[in-house]
Amino acid sequence: MEKNVNFGKAVEALKEGKLVYREGWHRTGMFVMKQIPAEIGLDIIPKMQSVQDSLKKELLYRGITLKYNNQLLLIQPDGTADSWNASSADIFAEDWVIKD
Protein backbone atom coordinates (compact mmCIF):
# COMPACT_ATOMS: atom_id res chain seq x y z
CA MET A 1 0.00 0.00 0.00
CA GLU A 2 1.32 3.40 -0.93
CA LYS A 3 -0.09 6.48 0.81
CA ASN A 4 -0.12 10.23 0.23
CA VAL A 5 0.40 10.15 -3.52
CA ASN A 6 -0.83 12.69 -6.06
CA PHE A 7 -3.56 12.10 -8.61
CA GLY A 8 -1.09 11.49 -11.45
CA LYS A 9 0.46 8.61 -9.56
CA ALA A 10 -3.02 7.30 -8.71
CA VAL A 11 -3.93 7.33 -12.42
CA GLU A 12 -0.79 5.37 -13.28
CA ALA A 13 -1.75 2.82 -10.62
CA LEU A 14 -5.24 2.54 -12.14
CA LYS A 15 -3.65 1.82 -15.52
CA GLU A 16 -1.75 -1.04 -13.85
CA GLY A 17 -5.02 -2.51 -12.56
CA LYS A 18 -4.68 -1.36 -8.98
CA LEU A 19 -7.39 0.13 -6.80
CA VAL A 20 -7.12 3.68 -5.43
CA TYR A 21 -8.97 5.80 -2.93
CA ARG A 22 -8.67 9.08 -1.07
CA GLU A 23 -7.45 8.80 2.52
CA GLY A 24 -10.73 10.28 3.76
CA TRP A 25 -12.69 7.55 1.98
CA HIS A 26 -10.90 4.70 3.75
CA ARG A 27 -13.42 4.33 6.56
CA THR A 28 -16.28 4.41 4.06
CA GLY A 29 -14.92 1.47 2.05
CA MET A 30 -15.20 3.30 -1.31
CA PHE A 31 -12.53 3.00 -3.98
CA VAL A 32 -11.97 3.78 -7.65
CA MET A 33 -11.16 1.19 -10.30
CA LYS A 34 -10.53 1.34 -14.05
CA GLN A 35 -12.89 -0.83 -16.04
CA ILE A 36 -11.01 -3.03 -18.46
CA PRO A 37 -11.89 -2.34 -22.10
CA ALA A 38 -13.88 -5.26 -23.44
CA GLU A 39 -15.87 -6.34 -26.45
CA ILE A 40 -19.04 -8.25 -25.67
CA GLY A 41 -19.99 -10.74 -28.38
CA LEU A 42 -23.40 -11.21 -29.92
CA ASP A 43 -23.73 -14.53 -28.09
CA ILE A 44 -23.32 -12.86 -24.68
CA ILE A 45 -25.44 -9.72 -25.22
CA PRO A 46 -28.81 -11.49 -24.76
CA LYS A 47 -27.65 -12.81 -21.37
CA MET A 48 -26.49 -9.44 -19.98
CA GLN A 49 -28.37 -8.10 -16.98
CA SER A 50 -26.77 -4.65 -17.16
CA VAL A 51 -28.15 -3.82 -20.62
CA GLN A 52 -31.76 -2.91 -21.35
CA ASP A 53 -33.71 -5.20 -23.64
CA SER A 54 -34.21 -2.41 -26.19
CA LEU A 55 -30.42 -2.02 -26.57
CA LYS A 56 -29.92 -5.77 -26.79
CA LYS A 57 -32.50 -5.95 -29.56
CA GLU A 58 -30.91 -3.05 -31.47
CA LEU A 59 -27.37 -4.43 -31.20
CA LEU A 60 -28.50 -7.85 -32.35
CA TYR A 61 -30.52 -6.34 -35.22
CA ARG A 62 -27.47 -4.38 -36.39
CA GLY A 63 -25.15 -7.32 -35.79
CA ILE A 64 -22.70 -5.21 -33.78
CA THR A 65 -20.93 -6.06 -30.57
CA LEU A 66 -20.96 -3.94 -27.44
CA LYS A 67 -17.59 -2.32 -26.78
CA TYR A 68 -16.61 -0.93 -23.39
CA ASN A 69 -13.85 1.67 -23.42
CA ASN A 70 -11.77 2.87 -20.53
CA GLN A 71 -13.87 4.33 -17.75
CA LEU A 72 -13.53 4.87 -14.04
CA LEU A 73 -15.94 3.38 -11.56
CA LEU A 74 -16.51 4.35 -7.95
CA ILE A 75 -17.23 1.17 -6.02
CA GLN A 76 -19.43 1.66 -2.97
CA PRO A 77 -19.11 -0.48 0.19
CA ASP A 78 -22.12 -2.57 -0.87
CA GLY A 79 -20.56 -3.33 -4.27
CA THR A 80 -22.59 -0.77 -6.22
CA ALA A 81 -20.56 0.58 -9.15
CA ASP A 82 -21.16 4.15 -10.34
CA SER A 83 -19.46 6.01 -13.17
CA TRP A 84 -16.90 8.39 -11.67
CA ASN A 85 -15.18 11.58 -12.81
CA ALA A 86 -12.55 13.25 -10.66
CA SER A 87 -13.39 16.66 -9.23
CA SER A 88 -10.88 19.50 -9.08
CA ALA A 89 -10.38 18.69 -5.42
CA ASP A 90 -9.60 15.05 -6.32
CA ILE A 91 -7.17 16.06 -9.07
CA PHE A 92 -5.13 18.38 -6.87
CA ALA A 93 -5.25 16.20 -3.75
CA GLU A 94 -2.09 14.58 -2.41
CA ASP A 95 -3.85 12.09 -0.16
CA TRP A 96 -4.48 9.27 -2.64
CA VAL A 97 -3.80 5.73 -1.50
CA ILE A 98 -2.80 2.93 -3.87
CA LYS A 99 -3.95 -0.49 -2.72
CA ASP A 100 -1.71 -3.39 -3.76
PDB file of N, CA and C in Angstrom:
ATOM      1  N   MET A   1       0.843  -1.167   0.000  1.00  0.00           N
ATOM      2  CA  MET A   1       0.000   0.000   0.000  1.00  0.00           C
ATOM      3  C   MET A   1       0.895   1.238   0.000  1.00  0.00           C
ATOM      4  N   GLU A   2       0.556   2.158  -0.846  1.00  0.00           N
ATOM      5  CA  GLU A   2       1.317   3.404  -0.931  1.00  0.00           C
ATOM      6  C   GLU A   2       0.380   4.552  -0.602  1.00  0.00           C
ATOM      7  N   LYS A   3       0.777   5.399   0.338  1.00  0.00           N
ATOM      8  CA  LYS A   3      -0.087   6.483   0.810  1.00  0.00           C
ATOM      9  C   LYS A   3       0.453   7.848   0.413  1.00  0.00           C
ATOM     10  N   ASN A   4      -0.446   8.827   0.464  1.00  0.00           N
ATOM     11  CA  ASN A   4      -0.118  10.232   0.227  1.00  0.00           C
ATOM     12  C   ASN A   4       0.531  10.472  -1.127  1.00  0.00           C
ATOM     13  N   VAL A   5      -0.093   9.928  -2.164  1.00  0.00           N
ATOM     14  CA  VAL A   5       0.399  10.153  -3.517  1.00  0.00           C
ATOM     15  C   VAL A   5      -0.522  11.144  -4.221  1.00  0.00           C
ATOM     16  N   ASN A   6      -0.021  11.731  -5.299  1.00  0.00           N
ATOM     17  CA  ASN A   6      -0.829  12.687  -6.061  1.00  0.00           C
ATOM     18  C   ASN A   6      -1.712  11.945  -7.065  1.00  0.00           C
ATOM     19  N   PHE A   7      -2.596  12.694  -7.698  1.00  0.00           N
ATOM     20  CA  PHE A   7      -3.562  12.099  -8.608  1.00  0.00           C
ATOM     21  C   PHE A   7      -2.880  11.449  -9.812  1.00  0.00           C
ATOM     22  N   GLY A   8      -1.811  12.061 -10.311  1.00  0.00           N
ATOM     23  CA  GLY A   8      -1.092  11.486 -11.449  1.00  0.00           C
ATOM     24  C   GLY A   8      -0.586  10.087 -11.146  1.00  0.00           C
ATOM     25  N   LYS A   9      -0.039   9.919  -9.959  1.00  0.00           N
ATOM     26  CA  LYS A   9       0.456   8.609  -9.565  1.00  0.00           C
ATOM     27  C   LYS A   9      -0.707   7.637  -9.373  1.00  0.00           C
ATOM     28  N   ALA A  10      -1.830   8.143  -8.861  1.00  0.00           N
ATOM     29  CA  ALA A  10      -3.022   7.296  -8.706  1.00  0.00           C
ATOM     30  C   ALA A  10      -3.523   6.827 -10.068  1.00  0.00           C
ATOM     31  N   VAL A  11      -3.492   7.698 -11.059  1.00  0.00           N
ATOM     32  CA  VAL A  11      -3.929   7.327 -12.416  1.00  0.00           C
ATOM     33  C   VAL A  11      -3.012   6.249 -12.983  1.00  0.00           C
ATOM     34  N   GLU A  12      -1.724   6.395 -12.798  1.00  0.00           N
ATOM     35  CA  GLU A  12      -0.788   5.371 -13.275  1.00  0.00           C
ATOM     36  C   GLU A  12      -1.079   4.024 -12.610  1.00  0.00           C
ATOM     37  N   ALA A  13      -1.406   4.052 -11.324  1.00  0.00           N
ATOM     38  CA  ALA A  13      -1.745   2.815 -10.617  1.00  0.00           C
ATOM     39  C   ALA A  13      -3.022   2.204 -11.192  1.00  0.00           C
ATOM     40  N   LEU A  14      -4.010   3.040 -11.525  1.00  0.00           N
ATOM     41  CA  LEU A  14      -5.237   2.544 -12.138  1.00  0.00           C
ATOM     42  C   LEU A  14      -4.936   1.847 -13.459  1.00  0.00           C
ATOM     43  N   LYS A  15      -4.035   2.428 -14.239  1.00  0.00           N
ATOM     44  CA  LYS A  15      -3.649   1.824 -15.518  1.00  0.00           C
ATOM     45  C   LYS A  15      -3.022   0.451 -15.317  1.00  0.00           C
ATOM     46  N   GLU A  16      -2.388   0.247 -14.172  1.00  0.00           N
ATOM     47  CA  GLU A  16      -1.753  -1.039 -13.850  1.00  0.00           C
ATOM     48  C   GLU A  16      -2.737  -2.031 -13.244  1.00  0.00           C
ATOM     49  N   GLY A  17      -4.004  -1.623 -13.104  1.00  0.00           N
ATOM     50  CA  GLY A  17      -5.018  -2.513 -12.563  1.00  0.00           C
ATOM     51  C   GLY A  17      -5.164  -2.469 -11.052  1.00  0.00           C
ATOM     52  N   LYS A  18      -4.570  -1.469 -10.432  1.00  0.00           N
ATOM     53  CA  LYS A  18      -4.676  -1.357  -8.977  1.00  0.00           C
ATOM     54  C   LYS A  18      -5.915  -0.540  -8.598  1.00  0.00           C
ATOM     55  N   LEU A  19      -6.285  -0.634  -7.349  1.00  0.00           N
ATOM     56  CA  LEU A  19      -7.393   0.134  -6.803  1.00  0.00           C
ATOM     57  C   LEU A  19      -6.834   1.345  -6.076  1.00  0.00           C
ATOM     58  N   VAL A  20      -7.558   2.473  -6.131  1.00  0.00           N
ATOM     59  CA  VAL A  20      -7.120   3.679  -5.434  1.00  0.00           C
ATOM     60  C   VAL A  20      -8.291   4.298  -4.685  1.00  0.00           C
ATOM     61  N   TYR A  21      -7.958   5.058  -3.667  1.00  0.00           N
ATOM     62  CA  TYR A  21      -8.972   5.798  -2.929  1.00  0.00           C
ATOM     63  C   TYR A  21      -8.326   6.980  -2.233  1.00  0.00           C
ATOM     64  N   ARG A  22      -9.149   7.939  -1.848  1.00  0.00           N
ATOM     65  CA  ARG A  22      -8.674   9.079  -1.069  1.00  0.00           C
ATOM     66  C   ARG A  22      -8.599   8.655   0.387  1.00  0.00           C
ATOM     67  N   GLU A  23      -7.636   9.166   1.110  1.00  0.00           N
ATOM     68  CA  GLU A  23      -7.451   8.799   2.519  1.00  0.00           C
ATOM     69  C   GLU A  23      -8.749   8.968   3.314  1.00  0.00           C
ATOM     70  N   GLY A  24      -9.482  10.028   3.050  1.00  0.00           N
ATOM     71  CA  GLY A  24     -10.730  10.281   3.762  1.00  0.00           C
ATOM     72  C   GLY A  24     -11.828   9.283   3.448  1.00  0.00           C
ATOM     73  N   TRP A  25     -11.688   8.548   2.362  1.00  0.00           N
ATOM     74  CA  TRP A  25     -12.689   7.551   1.980  1.00  0.00           C
ATOM     75  C   TRP A  25     -12.468   6.220   2.676  1.00  0.00           C
ATOM     76  N   HIS A  26     -11.298   6.021   3.248  1.00  0.00           N
ATOM     77  CA  HIS A  26     -10.897   4.702   3.752  1.00  0.00           C
ATOM     78  C   HIS A  26     -11.941   4.085   4.677  1.00  0.00           C
ATOM     79  N   ARG A  27     -12.447   4.874   5.607  1.00  0.00           N
ATOM     80  CA  ARG A  27     -13.416   4.331   6.560  1.00  0.00           C
ATOM     81  C   ARG A  27     -14.756   4.032   5.900  1.00  0.00           C
ATOM     82  N   THR A  28     -15.013   4.650   4.749  1.00  0.00           N
ATOM     83  CA  THR A  28     -16.279   4.408   4.065  1.00  0.00           C
ATOM     84  C   THR A  28     -16.243   3.131   3.241  1.00  0.00           C
ATOM     85  N   GLY A  29     -15.052   2.680   2.858  1.00  0.00           N
ATOM     86  CA  GLY A  29     -14.921   1.474   2.051  1.00  0.00           C
ATOM     87  C   GLY A  29     -15.048   1.716   0.552  1.00  0.00           C
ATOM     88  N   MET A  30     -15.105   2.992   0.128  1.00  0.00           N
ATOM     89  CA  MET A  30     -15.199   3.299  -1.306  1.00  0.00           C
ATOM     90  C   MET A  30     -13.812   3.260  -1.946  1.00  0.00           C
ATOM     91  N   PHE A  31     -13.775   2.913  -3.221  1.00  0.00           N
ATOM     92  CA  PHE A  31     -12.533   2.997  -3.975  1.00  0.00           C
ATOM     93  C   PHE A  31     -12.861   3.192  -5.449  1.00  0.00           C
ATOM     94  N   VAL A  32     -11.843   3.575  -6.214  1.00  0.00           N
ATOM     95  CA  VAL A  32     -11.971   3.783  -7.651  1.00  0.00           C
ATOM     96  C   VAL A  32     -11.225   2.665  -8.365  1.00  0.00           C
ATOM     97  N   MET A  33     -11.815   2.194  -9.455  1.00  0.00           N
ATOM     98  CA  MET A  33     -11.160   1.194 -10.298  1.00  0.00           C
ATOM     99  C   MET A  33     -11.319   1.603 -11.755  1.00  0.00           C
ATOM    100  N   LYS A  34     -10.435   1.121 -12.602  1.00  0.00           N
ATOM    101  CA  LYS A  34     -10.529   1.336 -14.047  1.00  0.00           C
ATOM    102  C   LYS A  34     -11.160   0.094 -14.650  1.00  0.00           C
ATOM    103  N   GLN A  35     -12.257   0.303 -15.355  1.00  0.00           N
ATOM    104  CA  GLN A  35     -12.886  -0.828 -16.037  1.00  0.00           C
ATOM    105  C   GLN A  35     -11.998  -1.235 -17.204  1.00  0.00           C
ATOM    106  N   ILE A  36     -11.831  -2.501 -17.385  1.00  0.00           N
ATOM    107  CA  ILE A  36     -11.008  -3.032 -18.464  1.00  0.00           C
ATOM    108  C   ILE A  36     -11.799  -2.928 -19.766  1.00  0.00           C
ATOM    109  N   PRO A  37     -11.191  -2.360 -20.813  1.00  0.00           N
ATOM    110  CA  PRO A  37     -11.889  -2.341 -22.099  1.00  0.00           C
ATOM    111  C   PRO A  37     -12.236  -3.767 -22.526  1.00  0.00           C
ATOM    112  N   ALA A  38     -13.431  -3.919 -23.063  1.00  0.00           N
ATOM    113  CA  ALA A  38     -13.879  -5.259 -23.444  1.00  0.00           C
ATOM    114  C   ALA A  38     -14.853  -5.164 -24.605  1.00  0.00           C
ATOM    115  N   GLU A  39     -14.889  -6.223 -25.379  1.00  0.00           N
ATOM    116  CA  GLU A  39     -15.866  -6.340 -26.454  1.00  0.00           C
ATOM    117  C   GLU A  39     -16.770  -7.517 -26.123  1.00  0.00           C
ATOM    118  N   ILE A  40     -18.068  -7.241 -26.049  1.00  0.00           N
ATOM    119  CA  ILE A  40     -19.045  -8.248 -25.670  1.00  0.00           C
ATOM    120  C   ILE A  40     -19.671  -8.805 -26.945  1.00  0.00           C
ATOM    121  N   GLY A  41     -19.524 -10.089 -27.157  1.00  0.00           N
ATOM    122  CA  GLY A  41     -19.989 -10.738 -28.382  1.00  0.00           C
ATOM    123  C   GLY A  41     -21.506 -10.860 -28.466  1.00  0.00           C
ATOM    124  N   LEU A  42     -21.969 -11.078 -29.669  1.00  0.00           N
ATOM    125  CA  LEU A  42     -23.400 -11.206 -29.924  1.00  0.00           C
ATOM    126  C   LEU A  42     -24.019 -12.386 -29.163  1.00  0.00           C
ATOM    127  N   ASP A  43     -23.213 -13.383 -28.830  1.00  0.00           N
ATOM    128  CA  ASP A  43     -23.728 -14.530 -28.091  1.00  0.00           C
ATOM    129  C   ASP A  43     -23.934 -14.217 -26.606  1.00  0.00           C
ATOM    130  N   ILE A  44     -23.237 -13.226 -26.098  1.00  0.00           N
ATOM    131  CA  ILE A  44     -23.317 -12.857 -24.681  1.00  0.00           C
ATOM    132  C   ILE A  44     -24.369 -11.771 -24.440  1.00  0.00           C
ATOM    133  N   ILE A  45     -24.545 -10.864 -25.397  1.00  0.00           N
ATOM    134  CA  ILE A  45     -25.441  -9.717 -25.223  1.00  0.00           C
ATOM    135  C   ILE A  45     -26.824 -10.119 -24.715  1.00  0.00           C
ATOM    136  N   PRO A  46     -27.479 -11.140 -25.259  1.00  0.00           N
ATOM    137  CA  PRO A  46     -28.813 -11.486 -24.764  1.00  0.00           C
ATOM    138  C   PRO A  46     -28.847 -11.890 -23.288  1.00  0.00           C
ATOM    139  N   LYS A  47     -27.713 -12.327 -22.748  1.00  0.00           N
ATOM    140  CA  LYS A  47     -27.655 -12.805 -21.371  1.00  0.00           C
ATOM    141  C   LYS A  47     -27.303 -11.704 -20.370  1.00  0.00           C
ATOM    142  N   MET A  48     -26.959 -10.511 -20.858  1.00  0.00           N
ATOM    143  CA  MET A  48     -26.493  -9.437 -19.975  1.00  0.00           C
ATOM    144  C   MET A  48     -27.640  -8.854 -19.153  1.00  0.00           C
ATOM    145  N   GLN A  49     -27.395  -8.714 -17.866  1.00  0.00           N
ATOM    146  CA  GLN A  49     -28.372  -8.096 -16.976  1.00  0.00           C
ATOM    147  C   GLN A  49     -28.216  -6.584 -16.934  1.00  0.00           C
ATOM    148  N   SER A  50     -27.047  -6.075 -17.286  1.00  0.00           N
ATOM    149  CA  SER A  50     -26.769  -4.647 -17.162  1.00  0.00           C
ATOM    150  C   SER A  50     -27.139  -3.851 -18.413  1.00  0.00           C
ATOM    151  N   VAL A  51     -27.772  -4.476 -19.368  1.00  0.00           N
ATOM    152  CA  VAL A  51     -28.151  -3.819 -20.622  1.00  0.00           C
ATOM    153  C   VAL A  51     -29.658  -3.973 -20.811  1.00  0.00           C
ATOM    154  N   GLN A  52     -30.310  -2.866 -21.138  1.00  0.00           N
ATOM    155  CA  GLN A  52     -31.760  -2.905 -21.351  1.00  0.00           C
ATOM    156  C   GLN A  52     -32.100  -3.736 -22.581  1.00  0.00           C
ATOM    157  N   ASP A  53     -33.271  -4.341 -22.539  1.00  0.00           N
ATOM    158  CA  ASP A  53     -33.713  -5.196 -23.638  1.00  0.00           C
ATOM    159  C   ASP A  53     -33.757  -4.450 -24.969  1.00  0.00           C
ATOM    160  N   SER A  54     -34.133  -3.173 -24.934  1.00  0.00           N
ATOM    161  CA  SER A  54     -34.211  -2.408 -26.187  1.00  0.00           C
ATOM    162  C   SER A  54     -32.833  -2.270 -26.834  1.00  0.00           C
ATOM    163  N   LEU A  55     -31.777  -2.097 -26.018  1.00  0.00           N
ATOM    164  CA  LEU A  55     -30.422  -2.016 -26.570  1.00  0.00           C
ATOM    165  C   LEU A  55     -29.970  -3.380 -27.080  1.00  0.00           C
ATOM    166  N   LYS A  56     -30.266  -4.427 -26.341  1.00  0.00           N
ATOM    167  CA  LYS A  56     -29.918  -5.772 -26.793  1.00  0.00           C
ATOM    168  C   LYS A  56     -30.517  -6.029 -28.175  1.00  0.00           C
ATOM    169  N   LYS A  57     -31.793  -5.718 -28.300  1.00  0.00           N
ATOM    170  CA  LYS A  57     -32.500  -5.949 -29.562  1.00  0.00           C
ATOM    171  C   LYS A  57     -31.853  -5.150 -30.695  1.00  0.00           C
ATOM    172  N   GLU A  58     -31.509  -3.898 -30.436  1.00  0.00           N
ATOM    173  CA  GLU A  58     -30.909  -3.045 -31.466  1.00  0.00           C
ATOM    174  C   GLU A  58     -29.524  -3.552 -31.864  1.00  0.00           C
ATOM    175  N   LEU A  59     -28.702  -3.918 -30.893  1.00  0.00           N
ATOM    176  CA  LEU A  59     -27.365  -4.426 -31.198  1.00  0.00           C
ATOM    177  C   LEU A  59     -27.444  -5.708 -32.016  1.00  0.00           C
ATOM    178  N   LEU A  60     -28.343  -6.598 -31.620  1.00  0.00           N
ATOM    179  CA  LEU A  60     -28.496  -7.850 -32.349  1.00  0.00           C
ATOM    180  C   LEU A  60     -29.032  -7.605 -33.765  1.00  0.00           C
ATOM    181  N   TYR A  61     -29.970  -6.688 -33.903  1.00  0.00           N
ATOM    182  CA  TYR A  61     -30.519  -6.341 -35.219  1.00  0.00           C
ATOM    183  C   TYR A  61     -29.420  -5.816 -36.147  1.00  0.00           C
ATOM    184  N   ARG A  62     -28.562  -4.959 -35.589  1.00  0.00           N
ATOM    185  CA  ARG A  62     -27.466  -4.384 -36.386  1.00  0.00           C
ATOM    186  C   ARG A  62     -26.297  -5.348 -36.557  1.00  0.00           C
ATOM    187  N   GLY A  63     -26.247  -6.364 -35.715  1.00  0.00           N
ATOM    188  CA  GLY A  63     -25.146  -7.315 -35.789  1.00  0.00           C
ATOM    189  C   GLY A  63     -23.834  -6.741 -35.284  1.00  0.00           C
ATOM    190  N   ILE A  64     -23.924  -5.827 -34.316  1.00  0.00           N
ATOM    191  CA  ILE A  64     -22.699  -5.214 -33.785  1.00  0.00           C
ATOM    192  C   ILE A  64     -22.505  -5.593 -32.322  1.00  0.00           C
ATOM    193  N   THR A  65     -21.269  -5.710 -31.947  1.00  0.00           N
ATOM    194  CA  THR A  65     -20.926  -6.061 -30.575  1.00  0.00           C
ATOM    195  C   THR A  65     -20.953  -4.811 -29.702  1.00  0.00           C
ATOM    196  N   LEU A  66     -21.002  -5.027 -28.411  1.00  0.00           N
ATOM    197  CA  LEU A  66     -20.958  -3.943 -27.441  1.00  0.00           C
ATOM    198  C   LEU A  66     -19.515  -3.784 -27.000  1.00  0.00           C
ATOM    199  N   LYS A  67     -18.995  -2.568 -27.106  1.00  0.00           N
ATOM    200  CA  LYS A  67     -17.586  -2.324 -26.783  1.00  0.00           C
ATOM    201  C   LYS A  67     -17.492  -1.345 -25.620  1.00  0.00           C
ATOM    202  N   TYR A  68     -16.875  -1.792 -24.537  1.00  0.00           N
ATOM    203  CA  TYR A  68     -16.614  -0.929 -23.389  1.00  0.00           C
ATOM    204  C   TYR A  68     -15.223  -0.337 -23.540  1.00  0.00           C
ATOM    205  N   ASN A  69     -15.133   0.988 -23.420  1.00  0.00           N
ATOM    206  CA  ASN A  69     -13.846   1.667 -23.422  1.00  0.00           C
ATOM    207  C   ASN A  69     -13.406   1.902 -21.986  1.00  0.00           C
ATOM    208  N   ASN A  70     -12.250   2.529 -21.856  1.00  0.00           N
ATOM    209  CA  ASN A  70     -11.768   2.873 -20.527  1.00  0.00           C
ATOM    210  C   ASN A  70     -12.767   3.778 -19.826  1.00  0.00           C
ATOM    211  N   GLN A  71     -13.055   3.463 -18.581  1.00  0.00           N
ATOM    212  CA  GLN A  71     -13.870   4.331 -17.746  1.00  0.00           C
ATOM    213  C   GLN A  71     -13.529   4.050 -16.301  1.00  0.00           C
ATOM    214  N   LEU A  72     -13.787   5.032 -15.462  1.00  0.00           N
ATOM    215  CA  LEU A  72     -13.527   4.874 -14.042  1.00  0.00           C
ATOM    216  C   LEU A  72     -14.833   4.608 -13.321  1.00  0.00           C
ATOM    217  N   LEU A  73     -14.776   3.709 -12.358  1.00  0.00           N
ATOM    218  CA  LEU A  73     -15.941   3.375 -11.561  1.00  0.00           C
ATOM    219  C   LEU A  73     -15.632   3.612 -10.089  1.00  0.00           C
ATOM    220  N   LEU A  74     -16.588   4.215  -9.399  1.00  0.00           N
ATOM    221  CA  LEU A  74     -16.513   4.352  -7.955  1.00  0.00           C
ATOM    222  C   LEU A  74     -17.294   3.187  -7.377  1.00  0.00           C
ATOM    223  N   ILE A  75     -16.608   2.350  -6.616  1.00  0.00           N
ATOM    224  CA  ILE A  75     -17.235   1.175  -6.024  1.00  0.00           C
ATOM    225  C   ILE A  75     -17.617   1.507  -4.583  1.00  0.00           C
ATOM    226  N   GLN A  76     -18.897   1.363  -4.300  1.00  0.00           N
ATOM    227  CA  GLN A  76     -19.427   1.656  -2.968  1.00  0.00           C
ATOM    228  C   GLN A  76     -19.211   0.446  -2.053  1.00  0.00           C
ATOM    229  N   PRO A  77     -19.321   0.638  -0.748  1.00  0.00           N
ATOM    230  CA  PRO A  77     -19.114  -0.478   0.190  1.00  0.00           C
ATOM    231  C   PRO A  77     -20.018  -1.683  -0.062  1.00  0.00           C
ATOM    232  N   ASP A  78     -21.213  -1.450  -0.622  1.00  0.00           N
ATOM    233  CA  ASP A  78     -22.122  -2.574  -0.871  1.00  0.00           C
ATOM    234  C   ASP A  78     -21.912  -3.215  -2.240  1.00  0.00           C
ATOM    235  N   GLY A  79     -20.869  -2.772  -2.964  1.00  0.00           N
ATOM    236  CA  GLY A  79     -20.562  -3.334  -4.268  1.00  0.00           C
ATOM    237  C   GLY A  79     -21.191  -2.593  -5.432  1.00  0.00           C
ATOM    238  N   THR A  80     -21.984  -1.558  -5.157  1.00  0.00           N
ATOM    239  CA  THR A  80     -22.588  -0.767  -6.218  1.00  0.00           C
ATOM    240  C   THR A  80     -21.496  -0.027  -6.983  1.00  0.00           C
ATOM    241  N   ALA A  81     -21.548  -0.084  -8.302  1.00  0.00           N
ATOM    242  CA  ALA A  81     -20.560   0.582  -9.153  1.00  0.00           C
ATOM    243  C   ALA A  81     -21.226   1.759  -9.861  1.00  0.00           C
ATOM    244  N   ASP A  82     -20.661   2.942  -9.689  1.00  0.00           N
ATOM    245  CA  ASP A  82     -21.156   4.149 -10.344  1.00  0.00           C
ATOM    246  C   ASP A  82     -20.048   4.737 -11.205  1.00  0.00           C
ATOM    247  N   SER A  83     -20.432   5.294 -12.340  1.00  0.00           N
ATOM    248  CA  SER A  83     -19.464   6.011 -13.166  1.00  0.00           C
ATOM    249  C   SER A  83     -18.859   7.140 -12.336  1.00  0.00           C
ATOM    250  N   TRP A  84     -17.565   7.397 -12.507  1.00  0.00           N
ATOM    251  CA  TRP A  84     -16.902   8.393 -11.668  1.00  0.00           C
ATOM    252  C   TRP A  84     -15.999   9.281 -12.509  1.00  0.00           C
ATOM    253  N   ASN A  85     -16.084  10.581 -12.245  1.00  0.00           N
ATOM    254  CA  ASN A  85     -15.177  11.579 -12.811  1.00  0.00           C
ATOM    255  C   ASN A  85     -14.554  12.338 -11.659  1.00  0.00           C
ATOM    256  N   ALA A  86     -13.257  12.540 -11.723  1.00  0.00           N
ATOM    257  CA  ALA A  86     -12.551  13.249 -10.656  1.00  0.00           C
ATOM    258  C   ALA A  86     -12.967  14.713 -10.619  1.00  0.00           C
ATOM    259  N   SER A  87     -13.135  15.232  -9.416  1.00  0.00           N
ATOM    260  CA  SER A  87     -13.392  16.662  -9.226  1.00  0.00           C
ATOM    261  C   SER A  87     -12.059  17.401  -9.193  1.00  0.00           C
ATOM    262  N   SER A  88     -12.110  18.709  -9.216  1.00  0.00           N
ATOM    263  CA  SER A  88     -10.879  19.501  -9.083  1.00  0.00           C
ATOM    264  C   SER A  88     -10.187  19.170  -7.774  1.00  0.00           C
ATOM    265  N   ALA A  89     -10.966  19.024  -6.715  1.00  0.00           N
ATOM    266  CA  ALA A  89     -10.378  18.686  -5.416  1.00  0.00           C
ATOM    267  C   ALA A  89      -9.656  17.337  -5.484  1.00  0.00           C
ATOM    268  N   ASP A  90     -10.239  16.365  -6.170  1.00  0.00           N
ATOM    269  CA  ASP A  90      -9.597  15.052  -6.315  1.00  0.00           C
ATOM    270  C   ASP A  90      -8.299  15.166  -7.112  1.00  0.00           C
ATOM    271  N   ILE A  91      -8.330  15.937  -8.184  1.00  0.00           N
ATOM    272  CA  ILE A  91      -7.171  16.056  -9.070  1.00  0.00           C
ATOM    273  C   ILE A  91      -5.981  16.683  -8.360  1.00  0.00           C
ATOM    274  N   PHE A  92      -6.232  17.677  -7.528  1.00  0.00           N
ATOM    275  CA  PHE A  92      -5.134  18.381  -6.865  1.00  0.00           C
ATOM    276  C   PHE A  92      -4.784  17.816  -5.492  1.00  0.00           C
ATOM    277  N   ALA A  93      -5.507  16.804  -5.065  1.00  0.00           N
ATOM    278  CA  ALA A  93      -5.248  16.203  -3.750  1.00  0.00           C
ATOM    279  C   ALA A  93      -3.946  15.408  -3.751  1.00  0.00           C
ATOM    280  N   GLU A  94      -3.339  15.338  -2.599  1.00  0.00           N
ATOM    281  CA  GLU A  94      -2.092  14.579  -2.407  1.00  0.00           C
ATOM    282  C   GLU A  94      -2.293  13.491  -1.359  1.00  0.00           C
ATOM    283  N   ASP A  95      -3.559  13.082  -1.185  1.00  0.00           N
ATOM    284  CA  ASP A  95      -3.855  12.087  -0.165  1.00  0.00           C
ATOM    285  C   ASP A  95      -4.403  10.784  -0.761  1.00  0.00           C
ATOM    286  N   TRP A  96      -4.039  10.507  -2.007  1.00  0.00           N
ATOM    287  CA  TRP A  96      -4.476   9.268  -2.641  1.00  0.00           C
ATOM    288  C   TRP A  96      -3.720   8.087  -2.064  1.00  0.00           C
ATOM    289  N   VAL A  97      -4.399   6.966  -1.987  1.00  0.00           N
ATOM    290  CA  VAL A  97      -3.803   5.727  -1.499  1.00  0.00           C
ATOM    291  C   VAL A  97      -3.909   4.698  -2.613  1.00  0.00           C
ATOM    292  N   ILE A  98      -2.827   4.009  -2.876  1.00  0.00           N
ATOM    293  CA  ILE A  98      -2.799   2.929  -3.866  1.00  0.00           C
ATOM    294  C   ILE A  98      -2.807   1.613  -3.118  1.00  0.00           C
ATOM    295  N   LYS A  99      -3.825   0.813  -3.395  1.00  0.00           N
ATOM    296  CA  LYS A  99      -3.947  -0.486  -2.717  1.00  0.00           C
ATOM    297  C   LYS A  99      -3.286  -1.545  -3.600  1.00  0.00           C
ATOM    298  N   ASP A 100      -2.402  -2.334  -3.011  1.00  0.00           N
ATOM    299  CA  ASP A 100      -1.709  -3.385  -3.761  1.00  0.00           C
ATOM    300  C   ASP A 100      -2.602  -4.585  -3.960  1.00  0.00           C
TER     301      ASP A 100
END
